[in-house]
Amino acid sequence: MSSKTERPHLSVVIIGHVDAGKSTTTGHLVYKLGGLSDRDMEKLQKEAEAAGKGSFAYAWMFDKLKEERARGITINIALQKFKTPTYDITVIDAPGHRDFIKNMITGTSQADCAILVVSAAPNEFEAGIADNGQTFEHLRLAYTLGIKELIVAVNKMDAIKWKKERFDEINDTVRRKAKSFGYAPESIAIVPVSGFANHNMTTKYDGPEASWYKGWEKTNPKDKTKKITGTTLVDAIDTLAVPERPITKPLRIPIQDVYKIGGIGTVPAGRVEAGTLKAGMNVVFAPAGATTEVKSVEMHHETVPQAIAGDNVGFNVKNLSVKDIKRGYVCGDVKNDPPTGAASFDAQVIIMNHSGVITPGYSPVVDCHTSHIACMFEDINRTVAKNKESKTDPVTSNVRSNDVALITLKPSKPMVVEAFTEYPPLGRFAVRDSNKTVAIGVIKAVTKADAAGTGKAAATKAAAGKPAKGKK
């Protein structure tokens, strides 16, 4: 539960192929649910029309935030908020980025659940699920990064005149693929919508061409023997379950961005993954080891006394510049099991998409929480049995697609990771190479680096199932 309200709080990331209409759908939803005033919406509409892009007004809500962010006058990191009948929602979007997958991974690592937007328009759904499309790559990455609650919005239904056959085709394809990645298809609400026209977004669309649509159905996350039904996208959001928040664990905040704000100072921003952040706390930014005092904590432009696990925050710190803190650093409490850099880490890795044989020395980029760092496959220990019939190979020194292996990875520069059993958001990762997701992994144990970052502190290895001192 959020520290600033009695209402439960959820962070939702919007994912999907570049042409699916994510930003327009999200912007319209935010506006309809009170996240943007009529005056501000009218201003955006006029700006979009003046530029000859009137239909882009809702999407420009997030572009405007990016422009402000570049000028250093907001700490909103492309976040918006709105209220449903049940929840306070923080929505995370990264529209317009060329390197969208990298930003999608960072955004998803900070979310509780995801809305996958797919386009029903002719050829657009097919483009999204093609080999170079983003629809299913985003879906697979979302599951890998811990997103177990999923909603699918089949967008642009007005472009196909609400043809039931087209919706059914997309519905079946997405459910089948989601199941292959690990989702329970019966737990997913799939909603036909028009993000631009507000059809089935906040109210049910009653046009005659949509008379076939009676609503969506999914299993109840609290009781799998029961069903939940609804008609709109907002209905679906209100059926999501709030995950358990690790409020009592030591503080961990992966840093998303750092801002220099006039009259305030240096403001790091990110999501509190564990613990509680309060004004007056002494914190450390690992792996650099820079320490400081927190002057104030802010959520959605409001100063709050504290932020807890699950909250997206910005916090003003004393005597540090924007050069002292980098994206990918992790903030923790100086006095309570502070985070430290990793000399290496052991992980169970699933090789999904590699054209050749991977041998020790391979150095792809590892995306873990907000960190994007090249890591060398230092030691490929052995393959892991995939099922009861297969056998492990204790002397394996190479792997290829579809193999599951225990691998020791060594970061090319200081990096903070944790065992998955201790801090799940800091213990799962994606392996990227040549703009492809090569593998996914879960960290089993971490060998902490010493103060000089040389990695001689093997005795400090925090293994899965063996909590390090101070961890609960």
CSV table of C-alpha atoms in Angstrom, one decimal:
chain,number,residue,atom,x,y,z
A,1,MET,CA,0.0,0.0,0.0
A,2,SER,CA,1.3,3.4,-0.9
A,3,SER,CA,2.7,5.5,2.0
A,4,LYS,CA,0.7,8.6,0.9
A,5,THR,CA,-2.8,7.2,0.6
A,6,GLU,CA,-5.0,4.6,2.1
A,7,ARG,CA,-5.9,3.4,-1.4
A,8,PRO,CA,-3.8,0.5,-2.8
A,9,HIS,CA,-1.2,1.5,-5.4
A,10,LEU,CA,-0.1,-0.3,-8.5
A,11,SER,CA,2.6,0.5,-11.1
A,12,VAL,CA,1.5,-0.5,-14.7
A,13,VAL,CA,3.9,-0.6,-17.7
A,14,ILE,CA,2.5,-0.2,-21.2
A,15,ILE,CA,4.3,-2.6,-23.7
A,16,GLY,CA,3.8,-3.6,-27.3
A,17,HIS,CA,5.0,-3.0,-30.9
A,18,VAL,CA,5.9,0.5,-32.0
A,19,ASP,CA,2.7,1.0,-34.1
A,20,ALA,CA,0.2,-0.5,-31.7
A,21,GLY,CA,-1.0,2.9,-30.3
A,22,LYS,CA,0.4,2.6,-26.8
A,23,SER,CA,0.9,6.3,-26.2
A,24,THR,CA,-2.5,7.3,-27.5
A,25,THR,CA,-4.3,4.6,-25.6
A,26,THR,CA,-2.4,5.4,-22.4
A,27,GLY,CA,-2.8,9.2,-22.8
A,28,HIS,CA,-6.6,8.9,-23.3
A,29,LEU,CA,-6.9,6.6,-20.3
A,30,VAL,CA,-4.9,9.0,-18.1
A,31,TYR,CA,-7.0,12.0,-19.3
A,32,LYS,CA,-10.3,10.2,-18.8
A,33,LEU,CA,-9.4,9.1,-15.3
A,34,GLY,CA,-8.3,12.5,-14.0
A,35,GLY,CA,-4.6,12.4,-14.6
A,36,LEU,CA,-4.7,15.5,-16.8
A,37,SER,CA,-6.9,18.5,-16.5
A,38,ASP,CA,-9.3,19.6,-19.3
A,39,ARG,CA,-7.3,22.8,-19.6
A,40,ASP,CA,-4.0,21.0,-20.2
A,41,MET,CA,-5.7,18.5,-22.5
A,42,GLU,CA,-7.1,21.4,-24.6
A,43,LYS,CA,-3.6,23.0,-24.8
A,44,LEU,CA,-2.1,19.7,-26.0
A,45,GLN,CA,-4.9,19.4,-28.6
A,46,LYS,CA,-4.2,22.8,-29.9
A,47,GLU,CA,-0.5,22.2,-30.2
A,48,ALA,CA,-1.1,18.9,-32.0
A,49,GLU,CA,-3.5,20.5,-34.4
A,50,ALA,CA,-1.2,23.4,-35.1
A,51,ALA,CA,1.5,20.9,-36.0
A,52,GLY,CA,-1.0,19.1,-38.3
A,53,LYS,CA,-1.1,16.1,-36.0
A,54,GLY,CA,-4.4,16.5,-34.2
A,55,SER,CA,-4.8,12.7,-33.7
A,56,PHE,CA,-1.5,12.7,-31.7
A,57,ALA,CA,-2.8,14.9,-28.9
A,58,TYR,CA,-3.1,12.0,-26.4
A,59,ALA,CA,0.3,10.6,-27.3
A,60,TRP,CA,1.9,14.0,-26.9
A,61,MET,CA,1.1,13.9,-23.2
A,62,PHE,CA,4.1,11.7,-22.7
A,63,ASP,CA,6.2,13.5,-25.4
A,64,LYS,CA,5.7,16.7,-23.4
A,65,LEU,CA,7.0,15.0,-20.3
A,66,LYS,CA,10.1,13.9,-22.2
A,67,GLU,CA,10.7,17.4,-23.4
A,68,GLU,CA,10.4,18.8,-19.8
A,69,ARG,CA,12.6,16.0,-18.5
A,70,ALA,CA,15.3,17.0,-21.0
A,71,ARG,CA,15.1,20.6,-19.7
A,72,GLY,CA,15.5,19.3,-16.1
A,73,ILE,CA,12.4,20.8,-14.7
A,74,THR,CA,10.5,17.6,-13.7
A,75,ILE,CA,11.3,14.3,-12.1
A,76,ASN,CA,8.4,12.4,-13.5
A,77,ILE,CA,10.5,10.0,-15.7
A,78,ALA,CA,7.6,9.6,-18.1
A,79,LEU,CA,5.3,8.6,-15.3
A,80,GLN,CA,1.7,9.6,-15.1
A,81,LYS,CA,-0.9,8.7,-12.5
A,82,PHE,CA,-4.7,8.2,-12.5
A,83,LYS,CA,-7.3,6.7,-10.3
A,84,THR,CA,-9.6,3.8,-11.0
A,85,PRO,CA,-12.5,2.9,-8.6
A,86,THR,CA,-10.1,0.6,-6.7
A,87,TYR,CA,-6.5,1.7,-7.3
A,88,ASP,CA,-4.1,4.6,-7.5
A,89,ILE,CA,-2.2,3.8,-10.7
A,90,THR,CA,1.3,4.9,-11.8
A,91,VAL,CA,1.6,4.3,-15.5
A,92,ILE,CA,5.0,3.9,-17.1
A,93,ASP,CA,5.6,4.5,-20.8
A,94,ALA,CA,8.6,5.2,-23.0
A,95,PRO,CA,7.2,6.2,-26.3
A,96,GLY,CA,9.3,7.5,-29.2
A,97,HIS,CA,12.6,5.9,-28.1
A,98,ARG,CA,14.7,4.4,-30.9
A,99,ASP,CA,16.2,2.0,-28.5
A,100,PHE,CA,12.8,1.0,-27.2
A,101,ILE,CA,13.7,-2.5,-25.9
A,102,LYS,CA,16.3,-1.1,-23.5
A,103,ASN,CA,13.8,1.4,-22.1
A,104,MET,CA,11.1,-1.2,-22.1
A,105,ILE,CA,13.2,-3.5,-19.9
A,106,THR,CA,14.0,-0.6,-17.5
A,107,GLY,CA,10.3,0.4,-17.3
A,108,THR,CA,9.1,-3.2,-16.9
A,109,SER,CA,11.6,-3.8,-14.1
A,110,GLN,CA,9.8,-1.0,-12.1
A,111,ALA,CA,6.2,-2.3,-12.7
A,112,ASP,CA,3.8,-4.6,-10.9
A,113,CYS,CA,1.8,-5.5,-14.0
A,114,ALA,CA,1.7,-4.9,-17.7
A,115,ILE,CA,-0.8,-3.9,-20.4
A,116,LEU,CA,0.2,-5.3,-23.7
A,117,VAL,CA,-1.3,-3.2,-26.5
A,118,VAL,CA,-1.7,-4.9,-29.9
A,119,SER,CA,-3.1,-3.4,-33.1
A,120,ALA,CA,-6.1,-5.1,-34.8
A,121,ALA,CA,-5.5,-2.9,-37.9
A,122,PRO,CA,-4.8,-4.7,-41.2
A,123,ASN,CA,-1.2,-6.0,-41.3
A,124,GLU,CA,-0.2,-4.2,-38.1
A,125,PHE,CA,-0.8,-7.1,-35.8
A,126,GLU,CA,1.2,-9.3,-38.2
A,127,ALA,CA,4.0,-6.8,-38.2
A,128,GLY,CA,4.1,-6.9,-34.4
A,129,ILE,CA,4.4,-10.6,-34.2
A,130,ALA,CA,6.9,-11.0,-37.1
A,131,ASP,CA,10.5,-12.0,-36.3
A,132,ASN,CA,11.6,-8.3,-36.0
A,133,GLY,CA,8.4,-7.2,-34.3
A,134,GLN,CA,8.2,-6.3,-30.6
A,135,THR,CA,4.9,-7.8,-29.5
A,136,PHE,CA,6.0,-11.2,-28.4
A,137,GLU,CA,9.6,-10.1,-27.4
A,138,HIS,CA,8.0,-7.6,-25.0
A,139,LEU,CA,5.6,-10.3,-23.7
A,140,ARG,CA,8.5,-12.8,-23.1
A,141,LEU,CA,10.6,-10.1,-21.4
A,142,ALA,CA,7.7,-9.0,-19.2
A,143,TYR,CA,7.4,-12.5,-17.9
A,144,THR,CA,11.1,-12.9,-17.4
A,145,LEU,CA,11.3,-9.6,-15.5
A,146,GLY,CA,8.7,-10.8,-13.0
A,147,ILE,CA,5.4,-9.4,-14.5
A,148,LYS,CA,2.9,-12.2,-13.7
A,149,GLU,CA,-0.2,-10.0,-14.0
A,150,LEU,CA,-1.1,-9.2,-17.7
A,151,ILE,CA,-3.9,-7.4,-19.5
A,152,VAL,CA,-4.1,-7.4,-23.3
A,153,ALA,CA,-5.7,-4.4,-25.1
A,154,VAL,CA,-6.6,-5.2,-28.7
A,155,ASN,CA,-6.5,-1.7,-30.1
A,156,LYS,CA,-7.8,0.1,-33.2
A,157,MET,CA,-10.9,-2.1,-33.3
A,158,ASP,CA,-12.7,0.9,-35.0
A,159,ALA,CA,-10.2,0.5,-37.9
A,160,ILE,CA,-11.5,-3.0,-38.7
A,161,LYS,CA,-15.2,-2.1,-38.0
A,162,TRP,CA,-15.2,-4.3,-35.0
A,163,LYS,CA,-15.0,-7.6,-36.9
A,164,LYS,CA,-15.4,-10.4,-34.4
A,165,GLU,CA,-13.4,-12.8,-36.5
A,166,ARG,CA,-10.3,-10.6,-36.4
A,167,PHE,CA,-10.6,-10.2,-32.6
A,168,ASP,CA,-11.0,-13.9,-32.1
A,169,GLU,CA,-7.9,-14.6,-34.3
A,170,ILE,CA,-5.8,-12.2,-32.3
A,171,ASN,CA,-7.2,-13.4,-29.0
A,172,ASP,CA,-6.3,-17.0,-29.8
A,173,THR,CA,-2.8,-16.2,-31.0
A,174,VAL,CA,-1.9,-14.0,-28.0
A,175,ARG,CA,-3.2,-16.5,-25.5
A,176,ARG,CA,-1.3,-19.4,-27.1
A,177,LYS,CA,1.9,-17.4,-27.2
A,178,ALA,CA,1.5,-16.1,-23.7
A,179,LYS,CA,1.1,-19.7,-22.5
A,180,SER,CA,4.4,-20.7,-24.1
A,181,PHE,CA,6.2,-18.0,-22.2
A,182,GLY,CA,4.7,-19.1,-18.8
A,183,TYR,CA,1.5,-17.2,-18.4
A,184,ALA,CA,-1.8,-18.9,-17.5
A,185,PRO,CA,-3.9,-17.9,-20.5
A,186,GLU,CA,-7.1,-18.1,-18.5
A,187,SER,CA,-5.8,-15.5,-16.1
A,188,ILE,CA,-5.5,-12.8,-18.8
A,189,ALA,CA,-8.2,-10.3,-19.6
A,190,ILE,CA,-8.2,-9.5,-23.3
A,191,VAL,CA,-10.2,-6.4,-24.1
A,192,PRO,CA,-11.1,-5.0,-27.6
A,193,VAL,CA,-10.7,-1.2,-27.5
A,194,SER,CA,-10.1,1.9,-29.5
A,195,GLY,CA,-7.7,4.0,-27.6
A,196,PHE,CA,-8.4,7.0,-29.7
A,197,ALA,CA,-12.2,6.9,-29.6
A,198,ASN,CA,-12.4,5.7,-25.9
A,199,HIS,CA,-14.3,2.6,-26.9
A,200,ASN,CA,-14.3,0.0,-24.0
A,201,MET,CA,-11.6,2.0,-22.2
A,202,THR,CA,-13.6,3.6,-19.4
A,203,THR,CA,-17.1,2.8,-20.6
A,204,LYS,CA,-18.5,-0.1,-22.7
A,205,TYR,CA,-18.9,0.7,-26.4
A,206,ASP,CA,-22.5,0.0,-27.5
A,207,GLY,CA,-22.1,0.6,-31.2
A,208,PRO,CA,-24.2,-1.9,-33.3
A,209,GLU,CA,-21.0,-3.3,-35.0
A,210,ALA,CA,-19.8,-4.4,-31.6
A,211,SER,CA,-23.0,-6.0,-30.4
A,212,TRP,CA,-21.2,-9.4,-30.4
A,213,TYR,CA,-18.9,-8.3,-27.6
A,214,LYS,CA,-20.4,-9.1,-24.2
A,215,GLY,CA,-17.3,-8.7,-22.1
A,216,TRP,CA,-14.1,-10.5,-21.0
A,217,GLU,CA,-13.5,-13.3,-18.4
A,218,LYS,CA,-10.5,-14.4,-16.4
A,219,THR,CA,-9.8,-16.5,-13.4
A,220,ASN,CA,-9.9,-14.8,-10.0
A,221,PRO,CA,-6.2,-14.3,-8.8
A,222,LYS,CA,-7.3,-14.8,-5.2
A,223,ASP,CA,-9.4,-17.9,-5.9
A,224,LYS,CA,-8.5,-19.9,-9.1
A,225,THR,CA,-11.8,-21.8,-9.0
A,226,LYS,CA,-13.8,-18.6,-9.6
A,227,LYS,CA,-14.2,-16.3,-12.6
A,228,ILE,CA,-14.1,-12.5,-12.8
A,229,THR,CA,-15.9,-10.7,-15.6
A,230,GLY,CA,-16.0,-7.2,-17.0
A,231,THR,CA,-16.3,-5.1,-20.1
A,232,THR,CA,-13.8,-2.3,-20.1
A,233,LEU,CA,-10.0,-1.8,-19.8
A,234,VAL,CA,-10.5,-0.1,-16.5
A,235,ASP,CA,-12.6,-3.0,-15.2
A,236,ALA,CA,-9.6,-5.3,-16.1
A,237,ILE,CA,-7.2,-3.0,-14.2
A,238,ASP,CA,-9.3,-3.2,-11.1
A,239,THR,CA,-9.1,-7.0,-11.1
A,240,LEU,CA,-5.3,-6.9,-10.8
A,241,ALA,CA,-3.8,-8.2,-7.5
A,242,VAL,CA,-1.5,-6.0,-5.4
A,243,PRO,CA,1.8,-8.0,-4.9
A,244,GLU,CA,3.3,-8.4,-1.4
A,245,ARG,CA,5.6,-5.4,-0.7
A,246,PRO,CA,8.9,-6.2,1.0
A,247,ILE,CA,8.7,-3.2,3.3
A,248,THR,CA,10.7,-4.7,6.2
A,249,LYS,CA,13.7,-5.7,4.1
A,250,PRO,CA,16.8,-3.4,3.8
A,251,LEU,CA,16.4,-0.5,1.4
A,252,ARG,CA,17.0,-1.0,-2.4
A,253,ILE,CA,16.3,1.6,-5.0
A,254,PRO,CA,17.7,1.0,-8.5
A,255,ILE,CA,18.3,4.5,-10.0
A,256,GLN,CA,16.4,5.2,-13.2
A,257,ASP,CA,17.5,8.8,-13.8
A,258,VAL,CA,19.3,11.7,-12.0
A,259,TYR,CA,18.3,15.3,-12.4
A,260,LYS,CA,19.7,18.7,-11.4
A,261,ILE,CA,16.8,20.9,-10.6
A,262,GLY,CA,17.2,24.6,-10.1
A,263,GLY,CA,16.7,25.8,-6.5
A,264,ILE,CA,16.5,22.2,-5.3
A,265,GLY,CA,19.7,20.4,-6.3
A,266,THR,CA,20.5,16.8,-7.2
A,267,VAL,CA,17.5,14.5,-7.4
A,268,PRO,CA,17.9,10.7,-8.2
A,269,ALA,CA,14.7,8.9,-9.2
A,270,GLY,CA,13.6,5.3,-9.3
A,271,ARG,CA,11.3,2.7,-7.8
A,272,VAL,CA,11.7,1.5,-4.2
A,273,GLU,CA,12.0,-2.2,-4.6
A,274,ALA,CA,12.5,-3.0,-0.9
A,275,GLY,CA,12.4,-1.2,2.4
A,276,THR,CA,11.5,2.3,3.3
A,277,LEU,CA,13.0,5.7,2.3
A,278,LYS,CA,12.6,8.6,4.6
A,279,ALA,CA,13.9,12.2,4.7
A,280,GLY,CA,16.9,12.4,7.0
A,281,MET,CA,18.2,8.9,6.2
A,282,ASN,CA,21.8,8.4,5.4
A,283,VAL,CA,22.1,6.4,2.1
A,284,VAL,CA,24.8,5.0,-0.1
A,285,PHE,CA,24.8,4.7,-3.9
A,286,ALA,CA,26.5,1.4,-4.9
A,287,PRO,CA,28.7,0.4,-6.6
A,288,ALA,CA,30.4,3.8,-6.3
A,289,GLY,CA,30.0,3.9,-2.6
A,290,ALA,CA,29.0,7.6,-2.4
A,291,THR,CA,27.1,8.4,0.8
A,292,THR,CA,24.8,11.3,1.6
A,293,GLU,CA,21.7,12.4,3.5
A,294,VAL,CA,18.2,12.4,2.0
A,295,LYS,CA,16.8,16.0,2.3
A,296,SER,CA,13.3,15.3,1.0
A,297,VAL,CA,11.2,12.6,-0.8
A,298,GLU,CA,8.7,13.3,-3.6
A,299,MET,CA,6.0,11.4,-5.4
A,300,HIS,CA,4.2,12.8,-8.4
A,301,HIS,CA,5.3,16.4,-7.5
A,302,GLU,CA,4.2,16.1,-3.9
A,303,THR,CA,6.6,16.0,-0.9
A,304,VAL,CA,5.9,13.0,1.3
A,305,PRO,CA,7.4,11.9,4.6
A,306,GLN,CA,8.4,8.5,3.3
A,307,ALA,CA,8.2,6.1,0.4
A,308,ILE,CA,7.9,2.3,0.7
A,309,ALA,CA,8.5,-0.7,-1.5
A,310,GLY,CA,6.4,-0.3,-4.7
A,311,ASP,CA,6.5,3.5,-4.8
A,312,ASN,CA,8.1,5.4,-7.7
A,313,VAL,CA,10.0,8.4,-6.2
A,314,GLY,CA,12.4,11.2,-6.6
A,315,PHE,CA,14.5,12.3,-3.6
A,316,ASN,CA,16.7,15.3,-3.1
A,317,VAL,CA,20.2,14.5,-1.7
A,318,LYS,CA,22.9,16.6,0.0
A,319,ASN,CA,26.4,17.4,-1.4
A,320,LEU,CA,26.3,15.1,-4.4
A,321,SER,CA,26.2,16.2,-8.0
A,322,VAL,CA,24.5,14.5,-11.0
A,323,LYS,CA,28.0,13.2,-12.0
A,324,ASP,CA,28.3,11.3,-8.7
A,325,ILE,CA,25.2,9.1,-9.3
A,326,LYS,CA,24.4,7.1,-12.5
A,327,ARG,CA,21.5,5.2,-13.9
A,328,GLY,CA,21.9,1.6,-12.8
A,329,TYR,CA,23.3,2.4,-9.4
A,330,VAL,CA,21.4,1.1,-6.4
A,331,CYS,CA,20.6,3.2,-3.3
A,332,GLY,CA,20.5,1.6,0.1
A,333,ASP,CA,20.6,2.4,3.8
A,334,VAL,CA,24.1,3.0,5.1
A,335,LYS,CA,23.2,1.4,8.5
A,336,ASN,CA,21.2,-1.6,7.3
A,337,ASP,CA,22.9,-4.1,4.9
A,338,PRO,CA,23.9,-1.5,2.3
A,339,PRO,CA,24.2,-2.7,-1.4
A,340,THR,CA,27.6,-3.4,-2.8
A,341,GLY,CA,29.1,-4.1,-6.2
A,342,ALA,CA,29.4,-7.6,-7.6
A,343,ALA,CA,32.8,-9.1,-8.7
A,344,SER,CA,30.8,-11.9,-10.3
A,345,PHE,CA,27.5,-13.8,-10.0
A,346,ASP,CA,26.2,-17.3,-10.6
A,347,ALA,CA,23.0,-17.7,-12.5
A,348,GLN,CA,20.7,-20.2,-14.1
A,349,VAL,CA,20.5,-19.1,-17.7
A,350,ILE,CA,18.1,-20.2,-20.4
A,351,ILE,CA,19.6,-19.7,-23.9
A,352,MET,CA,16.7,-18.7,-26.2
A,353,ASN,CA,17.9,-17.2,-29.4
A,354,HIS,CA,21.6,-17.6,-30.4
A,355,SER,CA,22.7,-18.6,-33.9
A,356,GLY,CA,25.9,-20.5,-32.8
A,357,VAL,CA,27.7,-22.0,-29.8
A,358,ILE,CA,28.4,-19.9,-26.7
A,359,THR,CA,31.7,-20.5,-25.0
A,360,PRO,CA,33.5,-18.9,-22.1
A,361,GLY,CA,34.6,-15.4,-22.9
A,362,TYR,CA,31.3,-14.4,-24.6
A,363,SER,CA,30.4,-10.9,-23.5
A,364,PRO,CA,26.9,-9.7,-24.2
A,365,VAL,CA,25.0,-6.9,-22.5
A,366,VAL,CA,23.1,-7.9,-19.3
A,367,ASP,CA,20.0,-5.9,-18.5
A,368,CYS,CA,19.2,-6.2,-14.8
A,369,HIS,CA,16.8,-3.7,-13.1
A,370,THR,CA,17.9,-0.3,-14.5
A,371,SER,CA,21.5,-1.5,-15.2
A,372,HIS,CA,22.8,-2.2,-18.7
A,373,ILE,CA,26.3,-3.6,-18.5
A,374,ALA,CA,28.4,-6.0,-20.6
A,375,CYS,CA,29.1,-9.2,-18.7
A,376,MET,CA,31.5,-12.0,-19.6
A,377,PHE,CA,30.4,-15.6,-19.5
A,378,GLU,CA,33.4,-16.5,-17.3
A,379,ASP,CA,32.5,-20.1,-16.5
A,380,ILE,CA,29.9,-22.3,-18.1
A,381,ASN,CA,29.5,-24.9,-15.3
A,382,ARG,CA,27.1,-27.4,-16.6
A,383,THR,CA,23.8,-27.8,-18.3
A,384,VAL,CA,20.7,-28.3,-16.3
A,385,ALA,CA,18.2,-31.1,-16.9
A,386,LYS,CA,15.2,-29.7,-18.8
A,387,ASN,CA,12.9,-32.5,-17.8
A,388,LYS,CA,12.9,-35.9,-16.1
A,389,GLU,CA,14.2,-37.7,-19.1
A,390,SER,CA,17.2,-35.5,-19.8
A,391,LYS,CA,20.5,-35.6,-18.0
A,392,THR,CA,22.8,-32.9,-16.8
A,393,ASP,CA,26.4,-32.7,-18.2
A,394,PRO,CA,28.9,-31.8,-15.4
A,395,VAL,CA,31.7,-31.0,-17.9
A,396,THR,CA,29.8,-28.7,-20.3
A,397,SER,CA,31.9,-25.7,-21.4
A,398,ASN,CA,29.6,-24.4,-24.1
A,399,VAL,CA,25.9,-23.9,-24.7
A,400,ARG,CA,23.5,-23.2,-27.6
A,401,SER,CA,19.9,-22.2,-28.1
A,402,ASN,CA,17.4,-24.1,-25.9
A,403,ASP,CA,20.0,-25.1,-23.4
A,404,VAL,CA,19.6,-24.3,-19.6
A,405,ALA,CA,22.9,-23.9,-17.9
A,406,LEU,CA,24.6,-22.7,-14.6
A,407,ILE,CA,26.9,-19.9,-15.6
A,408,THR,CA,29.2,-17.5,-13.8
A,409,LEU,CA,29.1,-14.0,-15.2
A,410,LYS,CA,31.7,-11.3,-14.6
A,411,PRO,CA,30.6,-7.6,-15.1
A,412,SER,CA,32.9,-5.5,-17.3
A,413,LYS,CA,32.5,-2.6,-14.9
A,414,PRO,CA,31.0,-2.2,-11.3
A,415,MET,CA,27.5,-3.5,-11.1
A,416,VAL,CA,25.0,-4.2,-8.3
A,417,VAL,CA,22.9,-7.4,-8.4
A,418,GLU,CA,21.4,-9.6,-5.7
A,419,ALA,CA,20.4,-13.2,-5.4
A,420,PHE,CA,16.9,-13.7,-6.7
A,421,THR,CA,15.7,-15.3,-3.4
A,422,GLU,CA,16.7,-12.1,-1.6
A,423,TYR,CA,15.6,-9.3,-4.0
A,424,PRO,CA,13.8,-10.7,-7.0
A,425,PRO,CA,13.8,-7.4,-9.0
A,426,LEU,CA,17.6,-7.3,-8.7
A,427,GLY,CA,18.0,-11.0,-9.3
A,428,ARG,CA,16.6,-11.6,-12.7
A,429,PHE,CA,18.0,-10.4,-16.0
A,430,ALA,CA,17.9,-10.5,-19.8
A,431,VAL,CA,20.9,-11.1,-22.0
A,432,ARG,CA,21.0,-8.9,-25.1
A,433,ASP,CA,23.2,-9.1,-28.2
A,434,SER,CA,22.8,-7.4,-31.6
A,435,ASN,CA,19.4,-6.1,-30.6
A,436,LYS,CA,18.1,-9.5,-29.8
A,437,THR,CA,17.2,-11.2,-26.5
A,438,VAL,CA,19.7,-14.1,-26.4
A,439,ALA,CA,18.9,-15.4,-23.0
A,440,ILE,CA,17.2,-14.9,-19.7
A,441,GLY,CA,18.5,-15.7,-16.2
A,442,VAL,CA,18.0,-15.9,-12.5
A,443,ILE,CA,20.8,-15.1,-10.1
A,444,LYS,CA,21.6,-17.8,-7.6
A,445,ALA,CA,24.6,-16.3,-5.8
A,446,VAL,CA,26.7,-13.1,-5.8
A,447,THR,CA,30.4,-12.7,-5.1
A,448,LYS,CA,30.7,-9.2,-3.7
A,449,ALA,CA,33.6,-7.0,-4.8
A,450,ASP,CA,36.0,-5.6,-2.2
A,451,ALA,CA,36.3,-1.9,-1.6
A,452,ALA,CA,38.6,-1.6,-4.5
A,453,GLY,CA,36.2,-3.5,-6.7
A,454,THR,CA,38.8,-6.2,-7.4
A,455,GLY,CA,36.6,-9.1,-6.5
A,456,LYS,CA,38.9,-10.7,-4.0
A,457,ALA,CA,36.1,-11.0,-1.4
A,458,ALA,CA,34.9,-14.5,-2.4
A,459,ALA,CA,34.1,-15.2,1.2
A,460,THR,CA,31.3,-12.7,1.1
A,461,LYS,CA,29.3,-14.7,-1.5
A,462,ALA,CA,25.6,-14.4,-0.7
A,463,ALA,CA,24.1,-17.7,-2.0
A,464,ALA,CA,20.5,-18.4,-2.7
A,465,GLY,CA,18.9,-19.8,0.5
A,466,LYS,CA,21.7,-18.4,2.6
A,467,PRO,CA,20.8,-14.8,3.4
A,468,ALA,CA,23.8,-12.4,4.0
A,469,LYS,CA,24.1,-10.9,7.4
A,470,GLY,CA,21.4,-8.3,8.1
A,471,LYS,CA,19.0,-9.7,5.5
A,472,LYS,CA,15.6,-10.8,6.6
